[in-house]
């Protein structure tokens, strides 16, 4: 009886942390709440950290927070220099950067410490994130196949459901604050967790089916996510061939592909209107770059062509270095009508601000590399590479909370879950060397939580 109660308690606990991670990363804007749901997650995490006596930021992250302080000070100086700090909405990116520092890093660090205190491992954390992505994929799929479902769920977050077959009806179905390109890219990051499972030879049928449903949510949300899927597949191919796991991986990926096709053909019988709209609207949009390649020999889309043609242009040298301190124009659209990430940040605080952002992310990447083993050392560097590529399209560095929440919860989780083990190993090696060098009669002390 006691064992059953312990199992149920552990299961409920895991469900709670899964829900917490889902609400934290996606932050669905529930109607009626005075604040974003991520703020309530922050309160819950802080209270539990205080209760478990793990309310502290690791010293390894102090430098990371210090770099953010430097970026914030620099941004304020730029806005003061251009006299735009008091103008409505121009402090938006600054507020997002402060959210990184005071919310994202804090929640990621405290939640990792809480899970560690509760007896969870890094593998558990990655599984929770993977499961959260799966839940989102299921919600997208349910909204996709039924207008009745999306007309019930989407109003809960203040979104309007579109009729099947109307313009772009298949986009914006995520139960999330953001639902398009950066949402799709975050969902695509699931393939890195899948790759980790493959390298650990720990993939189950459920993991493969989860990948299929997550991949579906990518394809109907934003074509940018396809870049993440393609990058992940190339990475898996390289990693598995070097470890002689290629056939093992192909078998599992094949199950995901079969699952997707099975769902696709099943719709022809159970939801013919949806099936017809997929062929007429979704597939031509989602795979426009492939159709373009077959027609012209170049991978391109209408939006990518417009991005290169209209959203990158020459600017003054002074603006290039220090920006203009403007993110929006008087009409409320982006300053100089550019929607491109590197351009928007350059116009806001110049190349210096972008370089500071790169330093911040690269430092976190370096930290995770120090505390990673080969089976997951690629996750955070690959995540950053995709963010840097996608920043060409939109401002993911300062304006995409979903991607930054995902980046930091994985990166900080790797650091926290492994830093204590590394420290213990180094301490044991130190005492062993000291024992040999001084020829001590007593054996090296046994290390425990009190003396490490």
Short mmCIF file of C-alpha atoms in Angstrom, two decimals:
data_model
loop_
_atom_site.label_atom_id
_atom_site.label_comp_id
_atom_site.label_asym_id
_atom_site.label_seq_id
_atom_site.Cartn_x
_atom_site.Cartn_y
_atom_site.Cartn_z
CA UNK A 1 0.00 0.00 0.00
CA UNK A 2 2.81 2.39 0.87
CA UNK A 3 4.57 1.56 -2.39
CA UNK A 4 1.39 2.33 -4.37
CA UNK A 5 0.99 5.66 -2.58
CA UNK A 6 4.63 6.54 -3.32
CA UNK A 7 4.17 5.66 -6.99
CA UNK A 8 1.00 7.75 -7.23
CA UNK A 9 2.69 10.64 -5.44
CA UNK A 10 5.65 10.48 -7.85
CA UNK A 11 3.31 10.33 -10.85
CA UNK A 12 1.29 13.34 -9.68
CA UNK A 13 4.53 15.17 -8.96
CA UNK A 14 5.80 14.48 -12.49
CA UNK A 15 2.50 15.62 -14.01
CA UNK A 16 2.74 18.83 -11.99
CA UNK A 17 6.27 19.59 -13.23
CA UNK A 18 5.24 18.73 -16.79
CA UNK A 19 2.36 21.22 -16.55
CA UNK A 20 4.69 23.79 -15.02
CA UNK A 21 7.20 23.45 -17.87
CA UNK A 22 4.43 23.58 -20.48
CA UNK A 23 2.95 26.78 -19.05
CA UNK A 24 6.39 28.33 -18.56
CA UNK A 25 7.71 27.71 -22.08
CA UNK A 26 4.54 28.35 -24.10
CA UNK A 27 2.94 30.91 -21.75
CA UNK A 28 -0.57 30.69 -23.27
CA UNK A 29 -2.34 34.04 -22.72
CA UNK A 30 -5.45 32.81 -20.90
CA UNK A 31 -8.27 35.29 -21.05
CA UNK A 32 -9.19 36.79 -17.69
CA UNK A 33 -5.73 36.52 -16.13
CA UNK A 34 -4.28 39.89 -15.11
CA UNK A 35 -0.74 38.78 -15.95
CA UNK A 36 0.95 36.32 -18.27
CA UNK A 37 0.83 32.78 -16.90
CA UNK A 38 4.66 32.65 -16.82
CA UNK A 39 4.56 35.16 -13.95
CA UNK A 40 2.46 32.72 -11.90
CA UNK A 41 4.94 29.95 -12.74
CA UNK A 42 7.71 32.19 -11.40
CA UNK A 43 5.85 32.60 -8.11
CA UNK A 44 5.28 28.84 -7.76
CA UNK A 45 8.90 28.02 -8.53
CA UNK A 46 10.24 30.62 -6.10
CA UNK A 47 7.94 29.41 -3.30
CA UNK A 48 8.93 25.77 -3.81
CA UNK A 49 12.61 26.68 -3.98
CA UNK A 50 12.27 28.48 -0.65
CA UNK A 51 10.40 25.52 0.84
CA UNK A 52 13.09 23.04 -0.30
CA UNK A 53 15.89 25.42 0.71
CA UNK A 54 17.39 25.50 -2.80
CA UNK A 55 16.76 29.19 -3.44
CA UNK A 56 20.14 30.14 -4.86
CA UNK A 57 21.72 30.87 -8.22
CA UNK A 58 24.82 28.75 -8.98
CA UNK A 59 28.07 30.68 -9.14
CA UNK A 60 28.50 29.39 -12.69
CA UNK A 61 25.56 31.59 -13.74
CA UNK A 62 26.66 34.79 -12.00
CA UNK A 63 28.91 35.65 -14.94
CA UNK A 64 26.01 35.04 -17.33
CA UNK A 65 23.83 37.42 -15.36
CA UNK A 66 26.65 39.95 -15.26
CA UNK A 67 26.81 39.97 -19.06
CA UNK A 68 23.08 40.70 -19.19
CA UNK A 69 23.59 43.60 -16.80
CA UNK A 70 26.24 44.98 -19.18
CA UNK A 71 23.86 44.59 -22.14
CA UNK A 72 21.05 46.33 -20.22
CA UNK A 73 23.30 49.25 -19.23
CA UNK A 74 24.56 49.58 -22.81
CA UNK A 75 20.98 49.56 -24.17
CA UNK A 76 19.90 52.23 -21.71
CA UNK A 77 22.90 54.39 -22.71
CA UNK A 78 21.97 54.05 -26.40
CA UNK A 79 18.34 54.98 -25.75
CA UNK A 80 19.42 57.95 -23.61
CA UNK A 81 21.88 59.03 -26.30
CA UNK A 82 19.06 59.11 -28.88
CA UNK A 83 16.53 60.48 -26.36
CA UNK A 84 14.12 57.62 -27.08
CA UNK A 85 13.99 55.89 -23.70
CA UNK A 86 10.78 57.70 -22.74
CA UNK A 87 8.99 57.06 -26.03
CA UNK A 88 6.15 54.55 -25.91
CA UNK A 89 7.11 50.99 -26.99
CA UNK A 90 10.78 51.83 -27.67
CA UNK A 91 11.78 50.14 -24.41
CA UNK A 92 10.11 46.88 -25.52
CA UNK A 93 13.35 45.05 -26.42
CA UNK A 94 14.97 46.34 -23.22
CA UNK A 95 12.10 44.91 -21.20
CA UNK A 96 12.50 41.57 -22.98
CA UNK A 97 16.22 41.51 -22.16
CA UNK A 98 15.38 42.20 -18.52
CA UNK A 99 12.90 39.32 -18.68
CA UNK A 100 15.79 37.06 -19.73
CA UNK A 101 17.73 38.13 -16.66
CA UNK A 102 15.09 38.32 -13.95
CA UNK A 103 12.66 35.63 -15.12
CA UNK A 104 14.11 33.15 -17.61
CA UNK A 105 17.47 32.54 -15.94
CA UNK A 106 15.91 32.53 -12.46
CA UNK A 107 13.11 30.07 -13.33
CA UNK A 108 15.46 27.79 -15.27
CA UNK A 109 18.00 27.68 -12.43
CA UNK A 110 15.51 27.24 -9.59
CA UNK A 111 13.41 24.66 -11.44
CA UNK A 112 16.53 22.61 -12.21
CA UNK A 113 17.55 22.76 -8.54
CA UNK A 114 14.04 21.76 -7.45
CA UNK A 115 13.98 18.76 -9.79
CA UNK A 116 17.45 17.75 -8.64
CA UNK A 117 16.34 18.00 -5.00
CA UNK A 118 13.28 15.88 -5.77
CA UNK A 119 15.48 13.12 -7.18
CA UNK A 120 15.05 13.81 -10.89
CA UNK A 121 17.92 13.63 -13.37
CA UNK A 122 18.85 15.51 -16.53
CA UNK A 123 17.26 12.69 -18.52
CA UNK A 124 14.01 13.34 -16.64
CA UNK A 125 14.20 17.06 -17.44
CA UNK A 126 14.71 16.42 -21.16
CA UNK A 127 11.83 13.93 -21.12
CA UNK A 128 9.58 16.53 -19.49
CA UNK A 129 10.44 19.09 -22.18
CA UNK A 130 9.91 16.46 -24.91
CA UNK A 131 6.54 15.56 -23.40
CA UNK A 132 5.53 19.23 -23.20
CA UNK A 133 6.30 19.56 -26.93
CA UNK A 134 4.19 16.45 -27.55
CA UNK A 135 1.21 17.86 -25.64
CA UNK A 136 1.47 20.99 -27.76
CA UNK A 137 1.62 18.83 -30.88
CA UNK A 138 -1.53 16.97 -29.82
CA UNK A 139 -3.35 20.26 -29.19
CA UNK A 140 -2.32 21.56 -32.63
CA UNK A 141 -3.48 18.32 -34.27
CA UNK A 142 -6.84 18.41 -32.45
CA UNK A 143 -7.38 22.04 -33.47
CA UNK A 144 -6.37 21.15 -37.02
CA UNK A 145 -8.83 18.32 -37.60
CA UNK A 146 -11.89 19.85 -35.93
CA UNK A 147 -13.38 23.32 -36.14
CA UNK A 148 -15.53 22.51 -33.10
CA UNK A 149 -12.43 21.78 -31.03
CA UNK A 150 -10.55 24.90 -32.08
CA UNK A 151 -13.65 27.07 -31.62
CA UNK A 152 -13.71 25.76 -28.04
CA UNK A 153 -10.00 25.86 -27.17
CA UNK A 154 -8.67 28.92 -29.00
CA UNK A 155 -11.06 31.44 -27.36
CA UNK A 156 -9.56 30.39 -24.01
CA UNK A 157 -6.40 32.23 -25.07
CA UNK A 158 -8.16 35.06 -26.85
CA UNK A 159 -7.72 33.65 -30.37
CA UNK A 160 -10.36 33.41 -33.08
CA UNK A 161 -10.96 30.08 -34.79
CA UNK A 162 -11.06 30.09 -38.60
CA UNK A 163 -13.23 27.83 -40.71
CA UNK A 164 -11.52 24.92 -42.47
CA UNK A 165 -10.39 25.90 -45.95
CA UNK A 166 -10.27 29.66 -45.36
CA UNK A 167 -7.08 31.70 -45.72
CA UNK A 168 -4.29 30.48 -43.40
CA UNK A 169 -6.81 28.59 -41.24
CA UNK A 170 -4.12 26.02 -40.36
CA UNK A 171 -1.74 28.56 -38.79
CA UNK A 172 -1.89 29.86 -35.24
CA UNK A 173 -3.35 26.66 -33.79
CA UNK A 174 -0.80 26.37 -30.99
CA UNK A 175 -1.89 26.79 -27.37
CA UNK A 176 0.81 29.38 -26.89
CA UNK A 177 1.61 33.08 -26.68
CA UNK A 178 3.40 32.89 -30.05
CA UNK A 179 2.25 30.48 -32.75
CA UNK A 180 4.16 31.02 -35.98
CA UNK A 181 7.83 30.86 -37.04
CA UNK A 182 9.55 30.85 -33.63
CA UNK A 183 6.89 28.49 -32.26
CA UNK A 184 7.58 26.13 -35.16
CA UNK A 185 11.34 26.37 -34.62
CA UNK A 186 11.04 25.57 -30.93
CA UNK A 187 8.91 22.52 -31.74
CA UNK A 188 11.59 21.48 -34.23
CA UNK A 189 14.20 21.53 -31.45
CA UNK A 190 12.58 18.29 -30.26
CA UNK A 191 14.66 16.45 -32.82
CA UNK A 192 17.79 17.19 -30.77
CA UNK A 193 16.26 15.48 -27.74
CA UNK A 194 15.28 12.59 -30.01
CA UNK A 195 18.87 12.42 -31.27
CA UNK A 196 20.07 12.24 -27.66
CA UNK A 197 17.73 9.32 -27.03
CA UNK A 198 19.03 7.58 -30.15
CA UNK A 199 22.66 7.99 -29.09
CA UNK A 200 21.77 6.63 -25.65
CA UNK A 201 19.93 3.72 -27.37
CA UNK A 202 16.96 4.64 -25.25
CA UNK A 203 14.23 5.29 -27.84
CA UNK A 204 10.84 3.74 -27.24
CA UNK A 205 7.94 3.43 -29.66
CA UNK A 206 6.23 6.25 -27.74
CA UNK A 207 9.24 8.53 -28.37
CA UNK A 208 9.02 7.86 -32.11
CA UNK A 209 5.28 8.54 -32.23
CA UNK A 210 5.81 11.70 -30.18
CA UNK A 211 8.31 12.91 -32.79
CA UNK A 212 5.70 12.37 -35.51
CA UNK A 213 3.03 14.47 -33.77
CA UNK A 214 5.57 17.19 -32.92
CA UNK A 215 6.78 17.24 -36.55
CA UNK A 216 3.18 17.74 -37.68
CA UNK A 217 2.87 20.80 -35.43
CA UNK A 218 6.03 22.16 -37.06
CA UNK A 219 4.83 21.81 -40.64
CA UNK A 220 1.48 23.57 -40.09
CA UNK A 221 2.87 26.40 -37.95
CA UNK A 222 5.86 27.87 -39.77
CA UNK A 223 8.21 26.92 -42.58
CA UNK A 224 11.16 28.11 -40.49
CA UNK A 225 10.68 24.98 -38.40
CA UNK A 226 11.56 22.89 -41.46
CA UNK A 227 15.09 24.29 -41.22
CA UNK A 228 15.31 22.90 -37.70
CA UNK A 229 14.02 19.49 -38.80
CA UNK A 230 16.47 19.36 -41.73
CA UNK A 231 19.39 20.48 -39.55
CA UNK A 232 18.48 17.88 -36.92
CA UNK A 233 18.25 15.07 -39.47
CA UNK A 234 21.70 15.93 -40.84
CA UNK A 235 23.07 15.98 -37.31
CA UNK A 236 21.50 12.62 -36.49
CA UNK A 237 22.94 11.14 -39.69
CA UNK A 238 26.44 12.36 -38.84
CA UNK A 239 26.28 11.29 -35.20
CA UNK A 240 24.80 7.86 -35.83
CA UNK A 241 27.14 6.97 -38.68
CA UNK A 242 30.15 7.72 -36.47
CA UNK A 243 28.66 5.48 -33.76
CA UNK A 244 27.36 2.77 -36.10
CA UNK A 245 23.75 3.47 -35.12
CA UNK A 246 22.55 4.51 -38.57
CA UNK A 247 20.27 1.52 -39.29
CA UNK A 248 18.90 1.70 -35.75
CA UNK A 249 18.01 5.36 -36.34
CA UNK A 250 16.52 4.85 -39.80
CA UNK A 251 14.18 2.20 -38.42
CA UNK A 252 12.86 4.59 -35.80
CA UNK A 253 12.54 7.56 -38.10
CA UNK A 254 10.69 5.35 -40.57
CA UNK A 255 8.06 4.63 -37.91
CA UNK A 256 7.54 8.40 -37.46
CA UNK A 257 7.16 8.89 -41.22
CA UNK A 258 4.73 5.97 -41.51
CA UNK A 259 2.75 7.43 -38.61
CA UNK A 260 2.47 10.80 -40.36
CA UNK A 261 1.34 9.22 -43.64
CA UNK A 262 -1.14 6.99 -41.83
CA UNK A 263 -2.72 10.04 -40.19
CA UNK A 264 -2.70 11.85 -43.54
CA UNK A 265 -4.59 9.11 -45.40
CA UNK A 266 -6.93 8.51 -42.45
CA UNK A 267 -8.12 12.11 -42.78
CA UNK A 268 -9.41 11.34 -46.29
CA UNK A 269 -11.97 9.03 -44.69
CA UNK A 270 -12.73 10.72 -41.39
CA UNK A 271 -12.30 14.42 -42.29
CA UNK A 272 -12.51 14.83 -46.09
CA UNK A 273 -12.80 18.63 -45.90
CA UNK A 274 -9.57 18.83 -43.91
CA UNK A 275 -7.87 16.35 -46.26
CA UNK A 276 -8.88 18.42 -49.27
CA UNK A 277 -7.63 21.63 -47.67
CA UNK A 278 -4.29 19.97 -46.86
CA UNK A 279 -3.74 19.21 -50.54
CA UNK A 280 -4.97 22.58 -51.80
CA UNK A 281 -3.49 24.92 -49.18
CA UNK A 282 -1.25 23.38 -46.51
CA UNK A 283 1.15 21.30 -48.63
CA UNK A 284 1.76 24.01 -51.30
CA UNK A 285 2.48 26.50 -48.49
CA UNK A 286 4.52 24.25 -46.18
CA UNK A 287 6.70 22.86 -48.97
CA UNK A 288 6.81 25.90 -51.24
CA UNK A 289 10.62 25.84 -51.13
CA UNK A 290 10.64 22.28 -52.54
CA UNK A 291 8.20 23.16 -55.32
CA UNK A 292 10.36 26.20 -56.06
CA UNK A 293 13.47 24.02 -56.30
CA UNK A 294 11.75 21.66 -58.72
CA UNK A 295 10.66 24.60 -60.89
CA UNK A 296 13.69 26.93 -60.70
CA UNK A 297 16.51 24.91 -59.17
CA UNK A 298 16.61 27.21 -56.10
CA UNK A 299 15.26 26.76 -52.58
CA UNK A 300 13.16 29.88 -52.02
CA UNK A 301 9.74 31.12 -50.95
CA UNK A 302 7.85 34.34 -51.54
CA UNK A 303 8.56 35.45 -47.96
CA UNK A 304 12.28 34.63 -48.14
CA UNK A 305 12.64 36.52 -51.42
CA UNK A 306 10.87 39.53 -49.88
CA UNK A 307 13.08 39.29 -46.79
CA UNK A 308 16.29 39.54 -48.83
CA UNK A 309 14.94 42.19 -51.19
CA UNK A 310 13.11 44.57 -48.84
CA UNK A 311 14.25 44.00 -45.26
CA UNK A 312 18.02 44.39 -45.55
CA UNK A 313 19.39 47.68 -46.83
CA UNK A 314 22.26 50.15 -46.43
CA UNK A 315 22.35 52.34 -43.32
CA UNK A 316 24.66 55.08 -42.03
CA UNK A 317 27.89 54.06 -40.29
CA UNK A 318 26.82 55.71 -37.04
CA UNK A 319 23.55 53.77 -37.09
CA UNK A 320 25.44 50.58 -37.85
CA UNK A 321 27.58 50.99 -34.71
CA UNK A 322 25.21 52.57 -32.17
CA UNK A 323 21.77 52.22 -33.77
CA UNK A 324 19.03 54.86 -33.74
CA UNK A 325 17.42 53.80 -30.47
CA UNK A 326 14.20 53.01 -32.32
CA UNK A 327 12.40 49.69 -32.64
CA UNK A 328 9.03 50.95 -33.87
CA UNK A 329 7.98 53.90 -36.02
CA UNK A 330 5.10 56.28 -35.36
CA UNK A 331 2.62 54.01 -37.15
CA UNK A 332 3.36 51.21 -34.70
CA UNK A 333 5.16 49.02 -37.24
CA UNK A 334 8.83 48.13 -37.00
CA UNK A 335 11.24 51.00 -37.58
CA UNK A 336 12.04 51.49 -41.27
CA UNK A 337 9.52 48.73 -42.06
CA UNK A 338 12.02 45.90 -41.60
CA UNK A 339 11.00 42.63 -40.02
CA UNK A 340 14.50 41.08 -40.13
CA UNK A 341 16.15 40.30 -36.78
CA UNK A 342 19.70 41.45 -37.44
CA UNK A 343 18.41 44.61 -39.12
CA UNK A 344 15.95 45.43 -36.34
CA UNK A 345 18.57 45.05 -33.63
CA UNK A 346 21.15 47.02 -35.61
CA UNK A 347 18.70 49.90 -35.99
CA UNK A 348 17.87 49.64 -32.29
CA UNK A 349 21.28 49.48 -30.57
CA UNK A 350 23.80 48.79 -33.32
CA UNK A 351 26.22 45.99 -34.05
CA UNK A 352 27.74 46.36 -30.57
CA UNK A 353 24.45 45.21 -29.03
CA UNK A 354 24.30 42.19 -31.36
CA UNK A 355 27.89 41.26 -30.48
CA UNK A 356 27.02 41.42 -26.77
CA UNK A 357 24.10 39.07 -27.40
CA UNK A 358 26.40 36.65 -29.23
CA UNK A 359 28.85 36.72 -26.33
CA UNK A 360 26.02 35.97 -23.89
CA UNK A 361 24.82 32.93 -25.83
CA UNK A 362 28.31 31.65 -26.66
CA UNK A 363 29.28 31.79 -22.99
CA UNK A 364 26.27 29.65 -22.14
CA UNK A 365 27.17 27.25 -24.94
CA UNK A 366 30.73 27.00 -23.58
CA UNK A 367 29.39 26.32 -20.07
CA UNK A 368 27.25 23.44 -21.28
CA UNK A 369 30.15 22.00 -23.29
CA UNK A 370 32.19 21.84 -20.08
CA UNK A 371 29.49 19.79 -18.35
CA UNK A 372 28.19 17.62 -21.19
CA UNK A 373 28.92 14.10 -22.29
CA UNK A 374 29.07 13.18 -25.97
CA UNK A 375 25.47 11.99 -26.24
CA UNK A 376 24.05 15.45 -25.54
CA UNK A 377 26.97 17.87 -25.94
CA UNK A 378 25.56 18.92 -29.33
CA UNK A 379 22.09 20.01 -28.11
CA UNK A 380 22.78 23.56 -26.88
CA UNK A 381 25.36 24.47 -29.59
CA UNK A 382 22.93 23.25 -32.28
CA UNK A 383 20.09 25.18 -30.63
CA UNK A 384 22.17 28.36 -30.71
CA UNK A 385 23.17 27.84 -34.36
CA UNK A 386 19.51 27.60 -35.36
CA UNK A 387 18.67 30.71 -33.34
CA UNK A 388 21.50 32.61 -35.05
CA UNK A 389 20.24 31.48 -38.47
CA UNK A 390 16.61 32.32 -37.68
CA UNK A 391 17.60 35.73 -36.36
CA UNK A 392 18.14 36.61 -40.02
CA UNK A 393 14.35 36.35 -40.40
CA UNK A 394 13.06 37.76 -37.10
CA UNK A 395 14.36 39.07 -33.79
CA UNK A 396 14.66 35.85 -31.82
CA UNK A 397 17.47 37.11 -29.56
CA UNK A 398 15.48 39.74 -27.70
CA UNK A 399 11.94 39.24 -28.95
CA UNK A 400 11.29 35.48 -28.84
CA UNK A 401 10.65 34.38 -25.27
CA UNK A 402 9.65 30.86 -26.32
CA UNK A 403 13.02 30.15 -27.92
CA UNK A 404 14.96 31.73 -25.06
CA UNK A 405 12.99 29.87 -22.42
CA UNK A 406 13.71 26.61 -24.20
CA UNK A 407 17.38 27.49 -24.68
CA UNK A 408 18.00 28.37 -21.05
CA UNK A 409 16.00 25.61 -19.39
CA UNK A 410 18.01 23.02 -21.36
CA UNK A 411 21.37 24.78 -21.04
CA UNK A 412 21.06 25.62 -17.35
CA UNK A 413 19.65 22.16 -16.67
CA UNK A 414 22.76 20.58 -18.19
CA UNK A 415 25.03 22.81 -16.12
CA UNK A 416 23.22 22.31 -12.80
CA UNK A 417 22.60 18.57 -13.08
CA UNK A 418 26.20 17.88 -14.05
CA UNK A 419 28.24 20.53 -12.21
CA UNK A 420 27.83 18.81 -8.82
CA UNK A 421 29.00 15.49 -10.28
CA UNK A 422 31.98 17.12 -11.98
CA UNK A 423 32.89 18.98 -8.81
CA UNK A 424 32.71 15.78 -6.79
CA UNK A 425 34.93 13.93 -9.29
CA UNK A 426 37.50 16.74 -9.29
CA UNK A 427 37.48 16.86 -5.49
CA UNK A 428 38.01 13.11 -5.23
CA UNK A 429 40.90 13.32 -7.70
CA UNK A 430 42.42 16.19 -5.73
CA UNK A 431 42.31 14.29 -2.43
CA UNK A 432 43.67 11.14 -4.07
CA UNK A 433 46.64 13.03 -5.52
CA UNK A 434 47.26 14.74 -2.19
CA UNK A 435 47.22 11.36 -0.45
CA UNK A 436 49.76 9.89 -2.85
CA UNK A 437 52.06 12.93 -2.82
CA UNK A 438 52.30 13.20 0.95
CA UNK A 439 52.17 9.46 1.53
CA UNK A 440 49.47 9.88 4.13
CA UNK A 441 48.72 6.88 6.29
CA UNK A 442 45.00 7.51 6.30
CA UNK A 443 42.85 6.93 3.27
CA UNK A 444 41.31 9.88 1.43
CA UNK A 445 38.18 11.14 3.15
CA UNK A 446 34.86 9.86 1.90
CA UNK A 447 33.08 12.76 0.26
CA UNK A 448 29.45 13.52 0.95
CA UNK A 449 27.09 16.43 0.63
CA UNK A 450 28.52 18.06 3.76
CA UNK A 451 32.16 18.26 2.69
CA UNK A 452 31.79 18.70 -1.08
#
